[in-house]
Structure formats: C-alpha cells, structure tokens
C-alpha cells in the first residue's frame, strides 16, 4: 500500500486541468451493455473505479481497451448477466449494470452492494423501479436476481432523489416497451451526461436534469463513435478549496462554472475571489477565510461529495461553522482525523460544529473513504509541518494522480510505500 506525504504551508499557484468525471463515466460504461458493437468514450480518467468497471464488463464478455484517456467497449459478445460479489463489494457503482443487463438479457444477477464508510447504501429504489417496469425481483445469498421477458414502461415515483437509482432506471427503460416517467428524478449533471450519451445512441429521453424524466422506449440503440465525458466537478471543487486554503491563485481549467454554483457561492461567502477565465475558473485566496454554514442537498444544492473538503477549509476559518449532512448522515469519519491535526470539531447528530483554529499541525492520518482522503490531503497542504495520509487506495478510486497535479501547483507532496 502507499501513503502520501505533504509538507504544508506552501502557497499554490498556476494552472490545473480537471479530468473526466468518475461519476459520469461509470454509468456511460454500463450503457454500452445496451448495444452491440464498439463504443468509444474519450476524456476518461485513469481511476481504480474505472478499471474495476472495465474488469466487470470484461467478465460479462465485453472487449475493452483503455489507453490515453480513451475507452473502447465492444459488447457484441456479451455472454453472461452475473456481476460477481468480489467486484461489486469494491465498487458500489457496479449496481449500474443491473438495469442494462435486465434490458438486454431479460435477467441479471448482481451482488447486493454492502454498506460503506459513508453509511448504509440501500438500493430499494432501484429495485422498486425495476419491478414497476415488470421485472421479477428475487434476493438470495446476497445477490439480487431480476427476471423480465420484456420490460414495459411505467411511472416510477422515487421516494428519495437517488443518482444511480435514476441512472439505473433510465438504462432500464430506454429499450422497454412504451413510455416511462421517472418522478423525483435526480438532477445531477452526471445524469444529464448519461442521457446525452443514450440520446446519441438513439434513445428518446426528455427532461434529464430536471426531476421529471420521460423515456419513450425504442427498438434498438446504435454504438457511439466518440463521446467525451463531462469534467469532474468534484475534482474541480477540490482544487478550488486548495487555492483558498493556501492563499493561492489557481486557474482550474476544463470545468463548468454552471455545474458548481452551490460550492462557488459558499467559497465567495468565505472570502475567495472567483472569476470565469477561458473555459475555467480562476480562484484566489486572500488569506482571510470566513466561517460559513452549509447543508448538503441533492443537486443543485451543496454536493455531499464536497462536504469533507469544505470541512477542512472551515477548520481554519475565522469563526464557527455549522455543517449539516442530509444525504449520508454518518459521512463524518474525516472529522476524527482532522481533530488529530488540531481541528476543533464537534459532531451533533447529522451536523458538525467547526470552530476555526489559526492553523492545523501536520500528523500521520488515515483515509477512510474517497472524499475523506481528499480532505486530509487538503489539511496537509494547510498544516504546519509534515502530514501523512495512508490507505491511498481510497484516494486513487476517484482522483487521477491528485498528488502530481498538486505538485505542479507548487505543493511539496510525494508518495511512499507504507
Ligand atoms: C452517487 O451515489 C455518487 N456515486 C456518490 O458519489 C454521491 O455521493 C451520491 O450519488 C450523492 O450525490 C456515483 O455516482 C457512482 P444516491 P449513489 O443513491 O447514487 C438513499 C463519490 O464520492 N437511497 O444518490 O449511491 C441513500 O442512502 C460517491 O464519488 C435510498 O434510500 O447515492 C442516500 O441517503 C460517494 N435508496 C440518498 O438516497 C436507494 O435505492 C442519496 O443516495 C438509493 C439511495
């Protein structure tokens, strides 16, 4: 295993280019199950989760090539519908093959994703939607089996806004008979990216990006010659915070201002100077960091995937900040590690009360999940002295060489064997 070492208190400046979005490319890869032939996807980040999904598609019988940020997926010879436990347990997003396999083969067998560090991760809404489309659902020995001679359109009222739930049901309904309407659909930009991908394949989808999505089933979908994944708004947000934290001046290139309103709003409230600049965002920290309160919400609210990183910034702000987590109420494992660096954080129910301290002190820390590991790297940038972040496999699931990108911005950061 590897760990990252950071020597803190260095100002970051320069330019960084954001990679393609992990949470967009994973559903696009699952969508390739729906069509025979070769699909090409560009701007694909080289991440552990992408490589896990490649492995899963190969187990299902697809031919996959992945190099220079380009994925080609030929699912002509898909010959099985079972997603094995040892793969699904490492990546919850494997559940995204449930819908497409059912749509293509009339059945699927996918291991139930376990819980994870950020909380219990049920898929009841995914299964509710599939049964409304006519699938028979059986759960046995930790697997969910779906059987459906032909999926038929229907009205799916989600009880909660679920990103992969919405994506799974779009994937299930594009080849179903008739019309499907998803109510209380997730509005995240990654859902829209999936809809755009499927529309290019010939699907009929209206309303992606809003809470009501209407799909007219079509007979067949055709493979896509080339599709570029949208930029990763969470990676972009992590760099925005790194700049404010280190009183830096960074141009974050290839990121969509319009996808990041809630975070940008809070960073401006905290005192950052944010401007649009040739297709990216320039952000300057001027030294003073004001405390702000925020609550995580479904898009376009403040993203839960930015909560841990923002907590690091609030740890060295000039007052009291109340952070409320409504998506994954237990998503606070990073608080304990930040405390070890001198942060003053009290957890009260699904809120964290953060009293800013003048500075954090470097310490050996341990990552617990993907975004927590990013928050600890950020804390190391701001901390006095040396910080270690171990269990880097968490970080490498969702960030394409974050350490190298930070080093190019002036950070003293390197990897070592644990
Ligand atoms: C997606 O997870 C993202 N992952 C997560 O990013 C992100 O944190 C999350 O959306 C929220 O934005 C991918 O896109 C691969 P949900 P997902 O279903 O779809 C409850 C990261 O760091 N729920 O939107 O699994 C659930 O418990 C990861 O990149 C049900 O109750 O999240 C949660 O409270 C972490 N029943 C809420 O809905 C269901 O059937 C939102 O979960 C499904 C979800």
Short mmCIF file of C-alpha atoms and ligand atoms in Angstrom, two decimals:
data_model
loop_
_atom_site.label_atom_id
_atom_site.label_comp_id
_atom_site.label_asym_id
_atom_site.label_seq_id
_atom_site.Cartn_x
_atom_site.Cartn_y
_atom_site.Cartn_z
CA UNK A 1 0.00 0.00 0.00
CA UNK A 2 1.10 3.59 -0.50
CA UNK A 3 0.90 6.77 1.55
CA UNK A 4 1.19 10.42 0.64
CA UNK A 5 3.50 12.82 2.47
CA UNK A 6 2.80 16.55 2.37
CA UNK A 7 4.95 19.41 3.69
CA UNK A 8 2.38 22.10 4.39
CA UNK A 9 2.10 25.89 4.43
CA UNK A 10 3.04 26.40 0.80
CA UNK A 11 1.03 28.71 -1.45
CA UNK A 12 -0.39 27.06 -4.59
CA UNK A 13 -0.39 28.88 -7.91
CA UNK A 14 -0.56 28.06 -11.58
CA UNK A 15 -2.95 26.11 -13.77
CA UNK A 16 -4.50 22.67 -13.42
CA UNK A 17 -6.73 20.75 -15.85
CA UNK A 18 -9.59 18.73 -14.44
CA UNK A 19 -10.02 15.12 -15.63
CA UNK A 20 -13.23 13.49 -16.81
CA UNK A 21 -15.88 12.79 -14.18
CA UNK A 22 -15.77 9.43 -12.38
CA UNK A 23 -19.48 9.59 -11.61
CA UNK A 24 -20.31 10.29 -15.25
CA UNK A 25 -18.05 7.73 -16.96
CA UNK A 26 -19.23 4.78 -14.81
CA UNK A 27 -22.87 4.94 -15.99
CA UNK A 28 -21.69 5.58 -19.59
CA UNK A 29 -19.68 2.34 -19.41
CA UNK A 30 -22.74 0.46 -18.12
CA UNK A 31 -24.79 1.93 -21.00
CA UNK A 32 -22.52 0.14 -23.51
CA UNK A 33 -24.21 -3.13 -22.41
CA UNK A 34 -27.35 -1.97 -24.21
CA UNK A 35 -25.93 -2.05 -27.72
CA UNK A 36 -23.87 -4.47 -29.83
CA UNK A 37 -20.78 -3.03 -31.47
CA UNK A 38 -17.92 -0.75 -30.47
CA UNK A 39 -18.43 2.41 -28.40
CA UNK A 40 -15.61 4.94 -27.91
CA UNK A 41 -15.51 7.25 -24.88
CA UNK A 42 -12.85 9.96 -24.52
CA UNK A 43 -11.61 12.13 -21.61
CA UNK A 44 -11.81 9.05 -19.38
CA UNK A 45 -9.90 9.42 -16.08
CA UNK A 46 -7.48 6.60 -15.19
CA UNK A 47 -9.01 5.68 -11.82
CA UNK A 48 -9.30 2.49 -9.79
CA UNK A 49 -13.11 2.60 -10.12
CA UNK A 50 -12.87 2.88 -13.92
CA UNK A 51 -10.53 -0.11 -14.01
CA UNK A 52 -12.94 -2.06 -11.79
CA UNK A 53 -15.79 -1.32 -14.20
CA UNK A 54 -13.53 -2.39 -17.12
CA UNK A 55 -12.93 -5.69 -15.32
CA UNK A 56 -16.66 -6.13 -14.71
CA UNK A 57 -17.52 -5.51 -18.38
CA UNK A 58 -14.82 -8.00 -19.43
CA UNK A 59 -16.24 -10.62 -17.05
CA UNK A 60 -19.61 -10.05 -18.74
CA UNK A 61 -17.94 -10.77 -22.08
CA UNK A 62 -17.18 -7.31 -23.50
CA UNK A 63 -13.90 -6.47 -25.23
CA UNK A 64 -12.43 -3.34 -23.67
CA UNK A 65 -9.36 -1.25 -24.50
CA UNK A 66 -8.29 1.66 -22.31
CA UNK A 67 -5.34 3.89 -23.10
CA UNK A 68 -4.56 7.61 -23.31
CA UNK A 69 -7.85 8.51 -21.65
CA UNK A 70 -9.79 6.69 -24.39
CA UNK A 71 -12.04 3.71 -23.68
CA UNK A 72 -13.37 1.48 -26.41
CA UNK A 73 -16.02 -1.02 -25.35
CA UNK A 74 -17.32 -3.69 -27.74
CA UNK A 75 -20.22 -5.53 -26.12
CA UNK A 76 -21.22 -7.59 -29.16
CA UNK A 77 -20.26 -10.86 -27.49
CA UNK A 78 -21.66 -10.24 -24.01
CA UNK A 79 -22.41 -13.74 -22.76
CA UNK A 80 -23.29 -13.56 -19.08
CA UNK A 81 -25.53 -11.49 -16.87
CA UNK A 82 -23.89 -12.10 -13.49
CA UNK A 83 -21.84 -9.43 -11.65
CA UNK A 84 -19.72 -11.27 -9.06
CA UNK A 85 -19.52 -10.30 -5.38
CA UNK A 86 -15.75 -9.78 -5.25
CA UNK A 87 -16.04 -6.97 -7.80
CA UNK A 88 -19.29 -5.39 -6.60
CA UNK A 89 -18.02 -5.28 -2.98
CA UNK A 90 -15.16 -2.99 -4.08
CA UNK A 91 -17.35 -0.60 -6.01
CA UNK A 92 -21.00 0.18 -5.30
CA UNK A 93 -21.45 1.68 -8.73
CA UNK A 94 -21.39 -1.89 -10.15
CA UNK A 95 -25.10 -1.83 -9.31
CA UNK A 96 -25.43 0.24 -12.52
CA UNK A 97 -25.22 -2.94 -14.62
CA UNK A 98 -28.45 -4.24 -13.05
CA UNK A 99 -30.74 -2.29 -15.37
CA UNK A 100 -28.86 -2.69 -18.66
CA UNK A 101 -28.36 -6.47 -18.16
CA UNK A 102 -32.07 -6.89 -17.45
CA UNK A 103 -32.91 -4.82 -20.53
CA UNK A 104 -30.55 -6.80 -22.77
CA UNK A 105 -30.87 -10.38 -21.47
CA UNK A 106 -34.23 -10.30 -19.68
CA UNK A 107 -32.37 -11.13 -16.49
CA UNK A 108 -29.44 -10.16 -14.26
CA UNK A 109 -27.72 -11.42 -11.14
CA UNK A 110 -25.83 -8.75 -9.25
CA UNK A 111 -24.35 -9.00 -5.79
CA UNK A 112 -26.01 -6.61 -3.37
CA UNK A 113 -23.57 -3.75 -2.65
CA UNK A 114 -22.59 -3.71 1.01
CA UNK A 115 -22.61 -0.61 3.16
CA UNK A 116 -19.53 1.56 3.18
CA UNK A 117 -17.67 4.07 5.31
CA UNK A 118 -20.11 6.87 4.49
CA UNK A 119 -23.16 4.92 5.52
CA UNK A 120 -25.73 2.29 4.60
CA UNK A 121 -26.20 2.30 0.81
CA UNK A 122 -29.59 0.69 0.07
CA UNK A 123 -30.83 0.04 -3.49
CA UNK A 124 -34.52 -0.34 -2.68
CA UNK A 125 -35.45 2.45 -5.10
CA UNK A 126 -33.52 0.76 -7.93
CA UNK A 127 -35.47 -2.46 -7.29
CA UNK A 128 -38.81 -0.65 -6.87
CA UNK A 129 -38.32 0.95 -10.29
CA UNK A 130 -37.36 -2.33 -11.96
CA UNK A 131 -40.40 -4.11 -10.58
CA UNK A 132 -42.65 -1.28 -11.83
CA UNK A 133 -41.15 -1.95 -15.29
CA UNK A 134 -42.23 -5.59 -14.94
CA UNK A 135 -39.13 -7.33 -13.60
CA UNK A 136 -39.47 -10.10 -11.04
CA UNK A 137 -37.00 -9.43 -8.20
CA UNK A 138 -35.51 -12.14 -6.01
CA UNK A 139 -32.88 -11.69 -3.32
CA UNK A 140 -30.89 -14.70 -2.17
CA UNK A 141 -27.41 -15.37 -0.80
CA UNK A 142 -26.52 -11.67 -1.04
CA UNK A 143 -27.41 -11.49 -4.72
CA UNK A 144 -30.34 -9.78 -6.40
CA UNK A 145 -31.83 -11.61 -9.39
CA UNK A 146 -34.05 -9.80 -11.87
CA UNK A 147 -36.15 -11.65 -14.46
CA UNK A 148 -38.21 -9.91 -17.13
CA UNK A 149 -39.18 -11.34 -20.52
CA UNK A 150 -39.61 -7.78 -21.77
CA UNK A 151 -39.51 -4.59 -19.67
CA UNK A 152 -42.60 -2.42 -20.13
CA UNK A 153 -42.73 1.33 -19.49
CA UNK A 154 -44.35 2.67 -16.33
CA UNK A 155 -44.49 5.59 -13.87
CA UNK A 156 -41.73 5.41 -11.24
CA UNK A 157 -42.22 7.64 -8.17
CA UNK A 158 -38.87 7.73 -6.30
CA UNK A 159 -39.15 8.23 -2.50
CA UNK A 160 -35.72 9.88 -2.46
CA UNK A 161 -33.59 11.63 -5.05
CA UNK A 162 -31.09 8.91 -5.99
CA UNK A 163 -28.35 9.49 -8.58
CA UNK A 164 -27.52 5.89 -9.55
CA UNK A 165 -31.16 4.93 -8.98
CA UNK A 166 -32.21 7.47 -11.63
CA UNK A 167 -29.38 6.33 -13.92
CA UNK A 168 -30.27 2.64 -13.48
CA UNK A 169 -33.91 3.25 -14.38
CA UNK A 170 -33.04 5.37 -17.41
CA UNK A 171 -30.78 2.49 -18.52
CA UNK A 172 -33.62 0.00 -17.88
CA UNK A 173 -36.29 1.91 -19.77
CA UNK A 174 -34.63 3.11 -23.00
CA UNK A 175 -35.36 -0.28 -24.66
CA UNK A 176 -38.59 -1.03 -22.74
CA UNK A 177 -41.98 -1.12 -24.47
CA UNK A 178 -43.81 2.20 -24.22
CA UNK A 179 -43.32 5.26 -22.05
CA UNK A 180 -41.55 5.50 -18.69
CA UNK A 181 -41.86 8.56 -16.44
CA UNK A 182 -39.43 8.93 -13.51
CA UNK A 183 -40.79 11.24 -10.78
CA UNK A 184 -38.48 12.85 -8.21
CA UNK A 185 -35.54 12.02 -10.50
CA UNK A 186 -32.03 13.14 -9.56
CA UNK A 187 -30.96 16.33 -11.41
CA UNK A 188 -27.18 15.86 -11.12
CA UNK A 189 -25.17 16.83 -14.27
CA UNK A 190 -23.85 13.24 -14.46
CA UNK A 191 -27.45 12.05 -15.06
CA UNK A 192 -27.70 14.55 -17.93
CA UNK A 193 -24.38 13.32 -19.36
CA UNK A 194 -25.76 9.76 -19.39
CA UNK A 195 -28.98 10.92 -21.06
CA UNK A 196 -26.98 12.78 -23.75
CA UNK A 197 -24.90 9.64 -24.36
CA UNK A 198 -28.02 7.47 -24.74
CA UNK A 199 -29.74 10.05 -26.98
CA UNK A 200 -26.71 9.88 -29.28
CA UNK A 201 -27.21 6.09 -29.33
CA UNK A 202 -30.78 6.71 -30.50
CA UNK A 203 -32.71 6.76 -27.22
CA UNK A 204 -35.72 9.06 -26.72
CA UNK A 205 -35.27 10.88 -23.37
CA UNK A 206 -36.84 14.19 -22.31
CA UNK A 207 -36.29 16.16 -19.11
CA UNK A 208 -32.84 14.97 -17.99
CA UNK A 209 -31.51 17.49 -15.45
CA UNK A 210 -35.00 18.07 -14.06
CA UNK A 211 -36.96 16.00 -11.52
CA UNK A 212 -39.30 14.53 -14.16
CA UNK A 213 -37.67 12.42 -16.89
CA UNK A 214 -39.76 10.86 -19.69
CA UNK A 215 -38.37 7.99 -21.77
CA UNK A 216 -40.05 6.53 -24.88
CA UNK A 217 -38.71 3.00 -25.40
CA UNK A 218 -37.03 2.35 -28.77
CA UNK A 219 -36.30 -0.93 -30.53
CA UNK A 220 -32.55 -0.68 -30.80
CA UNK A 221 -29.60 1.52 -29.87
CA UNK A 222 -26.51 2.04 -32.03
CA UNK A 223 -22.93 2.20 -30.76
CA UNK A 224 -21.31 5.63 -30.39
CA UNK A 225 -18.28 6.56 -32.50
CA UNK A 226 -16.94 9.05 -29.97
CA UNK A 227 -18.27 10.68 -26.81
CA UNK A 228 -16.35 12.97 -24.42
CA UNK A 229 -17.08 12.55 -20.69
CA UNK A 230 -18.00 15.75 -18.82
CA UNK A 231 -15.35 17.22 -16.48
CA UNK A 232 -15.29 16.12 -12.84
CA UNK A 233 -16.97 18.88 -10.80
CA UNK A 234 -15.84 17.29 -7.52
CA UNK A 235 -12.17 17.18 -8.55
CA UNK A 236 -12.55 20.79 -9.73
CA UNK A 237 -14.11 21.77 -6.39
CA UNK A 238 -11.25 20.13 -4.52
CA UNK A 239 -8.75 22.37 -6.36
CA UNK A 240 -10.88 25.47 -5.70
CA UNK A 241 -10.67 24.75 -1.98
CA UNK A 242 -6.92 24.03 -2.20
CA UNK A 243 -6.39 27.54 -3.60
CA UNK A 244 -8.38 29.30 -0.87
CA UNK A 245 -6.77 27.16 1.83
CA UNK A 246 -3.23 28.07 0.79
CA UNK A 247 -3.95 31.76 -0.05
CA UNK A 248 -3.19 30.69 -3.61
CA UNK A 249 -4.04 31.81 -7.11
CA UNK A 250 -5.09 28.91 -9.37
CA UNK A 251 -6.75 28.65 -12.76
CA UNK A 252 -8.83 25.43 -12.75
CA UNK A 253 -9.22 24.60 -16.44
CA UNK A 254 -11.87 22.47 -18.18
CA UNK A 255 -14.55 22.86 -15.52
CA UNK A 256 -18.13 24.03 -15.88
CA UNK A 257 -18.92 27.07 -13.72
CA UNK A 258 -22.65 26.36 -14.25
CA UNK A 259 -22.37 22.94 -12.52
CA UNK A 260 -20.74 24.31 -9.39
CA UNK A 261 -22.93 27.18 -8.21
CA UNK A 262 -23.58 25.98 -4.66
CA UNK A 263 -19.87 25.42 -3.88
CA UNK A 264 -18.72 28.62 -5.61
CA UNK A 265 -21.34 30.58 -3.68
CA UNK A 266 -20.02 29.28 -0.35
CA UNK A 267 -16.38 29.93 -1.32
CA UNK A 268 -17.24 33.56 -2.21
CA UNK A 269 -19.05 33.87 1.15
CA UNK A 270 -15.87 32.53 2.77
CA UNK A 271 -13.90 35.35 1.16
CA UNK A 272 -12.50 33.82 -2.04
CA UNK A 273 -12.22 35.80 -5.26
CA UNK A 274 -13.77 33.71 -8.09
CA UNK A 275 -13.90 34.64 -11.79
CA UNK A 276 -14.53 32.80 -15.05
CA UNK A 277 -11.45 32.65 -17.25
CA UNK A 278 -11.10 30.97 -20.70
CA UNK A 279 -13.32 27.94 -20.10
CA UNK A 280 -12.27 27.54 -16.49
CA UNK A 281 -12.41 29.16 -13.08
CA UNK A 282 -9.76 31.41 -11.52
CA UNK A 283 -9.82 31.42 -7.74
CA UNK A 284 -7.72 33.47 -5.32
CA UNK A 285 -7.49 33.14 -1.57
CA UNK A 286 -6.53 36.41 0.09
CA UNK A 287 -5.56 34.98 3.44
CA UNK A 288 -8.70 35.64 5.41
CA UNK A 289 -11.16 32.71 5.49
CA UNK A 290 -14.63 33.50 6.82
CA UNK A 291 -16.70 30.76 8.51
CA UNK A 292 -19.82 29.77 6.59
CA UNK A 293 -22.67 27.37 7.39
CA UNK A 294 -23.79 24.89 4.75
CA UNK A 295 -26.10 21.92 4.29
CA UNK A 296 -25.58 19.14 1.75
CA UNK A 297 -28.55 18.64 -0.59
CA UNK A 298 -29.36 16.94 -3.89
CA UNK A 299 -28.21 18.94 -6.95
CA UNK A 300 -28.18 21.91 -7.38
CA UNK A 301 -27.68 22.12 -3.59
CA UNK A 302 -24.27 21.84 -1.92
CA UNK A 303 -22.83 18.45 -3.00
CA UNK A 304 -22.26 15.86 -0.28
CA UNK A 305 -19.09 14.85 -2.16
CA UNK A 306 -17.62 18.28 -1.28
CA UNK A 307 -18.59 18.21 2.42
CA UNK A 308 -15.34 16.73 3.75
CA UNK A 309 -13.15 19.09 1.69
CA UNK A 310 -15.16 22.13 2.83
CA UNK A 311 -14.88 20.97 6.45
CA UNK A 312 -11.09 21.18 6.11
CA UNK A 313 -11.40 24.79 4.94
CA UNK A 314 -13.76 25.65 7.80
CA UNK A 315 -11.29 24.08 10.27
CA UNK A 316 -9.01 27.10 9.71
CA UNK A 317 -11.72 29.74 9.16
CA UNK A 318 -12.18 32.71 11.49
CA UNK A 319 -15.27 31.63 13.43
CA UNK A 320 -17.93 28.97 13.92
CA UNK A 321 -19.32 26.93 11.01
CA UNK A 322 -22.27 24.52 11.16
CA UNK A 323 -22.16 21.75 8.57
CA UNK A 324 -25.29 19.64 8.10
CA UNK A 325 -25.15 16.39 6.10
CA UNK A 326 -28.57 15.34 4.80
CA UNK A 327 -27.54 12.77 2.15
CA UNK A 328 -25.27 10.44 4.15
CA UNK A 329 -25.80 11.42 7.81
CA UNK A 330 -22.75 9.47 9.04
CA UNK A 331 -20.37 10.95 6.48
CA UNK A 332 -18.05 12.46 9.12
CA UNK A 333 -15.23 9.94 9.52
CA UNK A 334 -12.78 12.63 8.36
CA UNK A 335 -13.65 14.76 11.44
CA UNK A 336 -11.70 12.47 13.78
CA UNK A 337 -8.60 12.62 11.59
CA UNK A 338 -8.85 16.43 11.27
CA UNK A 339 -9.08 16.64 15.07
CA UNK A 340 -5.76 14.83 15.27
CA UNK A 341 -4.33 17.74 13.28
CA UNK A 342 -5.72 20.22 15.80
CA UNK A 343 -9.12 20.95 14.31
CA UNK A 344 -11.92 21.81 16.77
CA UNK A 345 -14.94 19.83 15.52
CA UNK A 346 -17.94 18.58 17.48
CA UNK A 347 -20.44 16.17 15.91
CA UNK A 348 -24.08 16.68 16.89
CA UNK A 349 -26.43 14.25 15.11
CA UNK A 350 -26.02 14.80 11.36
CA UNK A 351 -24.26 18.11 11.92
CA UNK A 352 -20.69 19.10 12.65
CA UNK A 353 -19.88 22.28 14.59
CA UNK A 354 -16.47 23.50 13.45
CA UNK A 355 -14.68 26.24 15.40
CA UNK A 356 -11.87 27.59 13.23
CA UNK A 357 -8.31 27.42 14.61
CA UNK A 358 -5.37 29.56 13.43
CA UNK A 359 -3.68 26.59 11.77
CA UNK A 360 -3.57 22.80 11.65
CA UNK A 361 -0.46 20.84 12.59
CA UNK A 362 0.85 18.08 10.37
CA UNK A 363 0.30 14.49 11.61
CA UNK A 364 0.08 10.90 10.37
CA UNK A 365 -3.56 10.34 9.28
CA UNK A 366 -5.58 7.50 7.79
CA UNK A 367 -8.09 7.76 4.95
CA UNK A 368 -11.47 6.08 5.45
CA UNK A 369 -13.22 6.83 2.16
CA UNK A 370 -12.66 8.65 -1.10
CA UNK A 371 -13.62 12.21 -0.23
CA UNK A 372 -12.29 11.96 3.33
CA UNK A 373 -8.86 11.16 1.85
CA UNK A 374 -9.07 14.32 -0.28
CA UNK A 375 -9.96 16.37 2.81
CA UNK A 376 -6.87 15.04 4.62
CA UNK A 377 -4.59 15.88 1.67
CA UNK A 378 -6.03 19.41 1.74
CA UNK A 379 -5.43 19.59 5.51
CA UNK A 380 -1.82 18.61 4.88
CA UNK A 381 -1.43 21.47 2.40
CA UNK A 382 -2.56 23.97 5.05
CA UNK A 383 -0.93 22.25 8.03
CA UNK A 384 2.35 23.25 9.64
CA UNK A 385 4.94 20.54 9.18
CA UNK A 386 4.52 17.10 7.65
CA UNK A 387 1.27 15.21 7.14
CA UNK A 388 0.96 11.59 6.03
CA UNK A 389 -2.20 10.17 4.51
CA UNK A 390 -2.24 6.37 4.45
CA UNK A 391 -4.62 3.88 2.74
CA UNK A 392 -4.28 5.77 -0.52
CA UNK A 393 -6.37 3.23 -2.38
CA UNK A 394 -9.36 5.30 -1.21
CA UNK A 395 -7.96 8.40 -2.93
CA UNK A 396 -6.98 6.59 -6.12
CA UNK A 397 -10.56 5.39 -6.59
CA UNK A 398 -11.69 8.88 -7.53
CA UNK A 399 -8.75 11.20 -8.25
CA UNK A 400 -6.36 10.84 -11.18
CA UNK A 401 -2.93 11.46 -9.56
CA UNK A 402 -4.09 14.30 -7.31
CA UNK A 403 -0.61 14.42 -5.74
CA UNK A 404 1.09 15.08 -9.10
CA UNK A 405 -1.40 17.79 -10.03
CA UNK A 406 -0.88 19.49 -6.65
CA UNK A 407 2.89 19.22 -7.02
CA UNK A 408 2.62 21.03 -10.36
CA UNK A 409 0.86 23.81 -8.48
CA UNK A 410 3.76 24.18 -6.04
CA UNK A 411 2.88 21.72 -3.27
CA UNK A 412 5.61 19.69 -1.57
CA UNK A 413 3.89 16.31 -1.87
CA UNK A 414 5.09 12.80 -2.72
CA UNK A 415 4.17 9.12 -2.41
CA UNK A 416 5.97 6.49 -0.39
CA UNK A 417 5.42 2.80 0.23
CA UNK A 418 3.52 2.25 3.52
C1 LIG B 1 -23.94 8.80 -6.13
O1 LIG B 1 -24.07 7.72 -5.22
C2 LIG B 1 -22.46 9.08 -6.23
N1 LIG B 1 -21.78 7.90 -6.77
C3 LIG B 1 -21.90 9.41 -4.84
O2 LIG B 1 -20.52 9.75 -5.03
C4 LIG B 1 -22.64 10.64 -4.31
O3 LIG B 1 -22.18 10.92 -3.00
C5 LIG B 1 -24.14 10.36 -4.29
O4 LIG B 1 -24.59 9.97 -5.61
C6 LIG B 1 -24.96 11.58 -3.85
O5 LIG B 1 -24.70 12.65 -4.71
C7 LIG B 1 -21.87 7.65 -8.11
O6 LIG B 1 -22.49 8.38 -8.86
C8 LIG B 1 -21.14 6.44 -8.60
P1 LIG B 1 -27.78 8.17 -4.01
P2 LIG B 1 -25.49 6.96 -5.06
O7 LIG B 1 -28.47 6.96 -4.50
O8 LIG B 1 -26.23 7.03 -6.33
C9 LIG B 1 -30.56 6.98 -0.39
C10 LIG B 1 -18.24 9.66 -4.55
O9 LIG B 1 -17.58 10.05 -3.58
N2 LIG B 1 -31.00 5.87 -1.25
O10 LIG B 1 -27.97 9.46 -4.75
O11 LIG B 1 -25.21 5.67 -4.44
C11 LIG B 1 -29.09 6.87 0.02
O12 LIG B 1 -28.97 6.08 1.19
C12 LIG B 1 -19.54 8.93 -4.34
O13 LIG B 1 -17.91 9.85 -5.77
C13 LIG B 1 -32.04 5.04 -0.80
O14 LIG B 1 -32.57 5.21 0.31
O15 LIG B 1 -26.22 7.89 -3.99
C14 LIG B 1 -28.72 8.31 0.27
O16 LIG B 1 -29.14 8.69 1.57
C15 LIG B 1 -19.84 8.72 -2.88
N3 LIG B 1 -32.45 4.03 -1.60
C16 LIG B 1 -29.54 9.08 -0.76
O17 LIG B 1 -30.59 8.18 -1.17
C17 LIG B 1 -31.91 3.79 -2.83
O18 LIG B 1 -32.35 2.84 -3.52
C18 LIG B 1 -28.77 9.50 -1.99
O19 LIG B 1 -28.09 8.35 -2.46
C19 LIG B 1 -30.86 4.64 -3.27
C20 LIG B 1 -30.44 5.67 -2.46
#
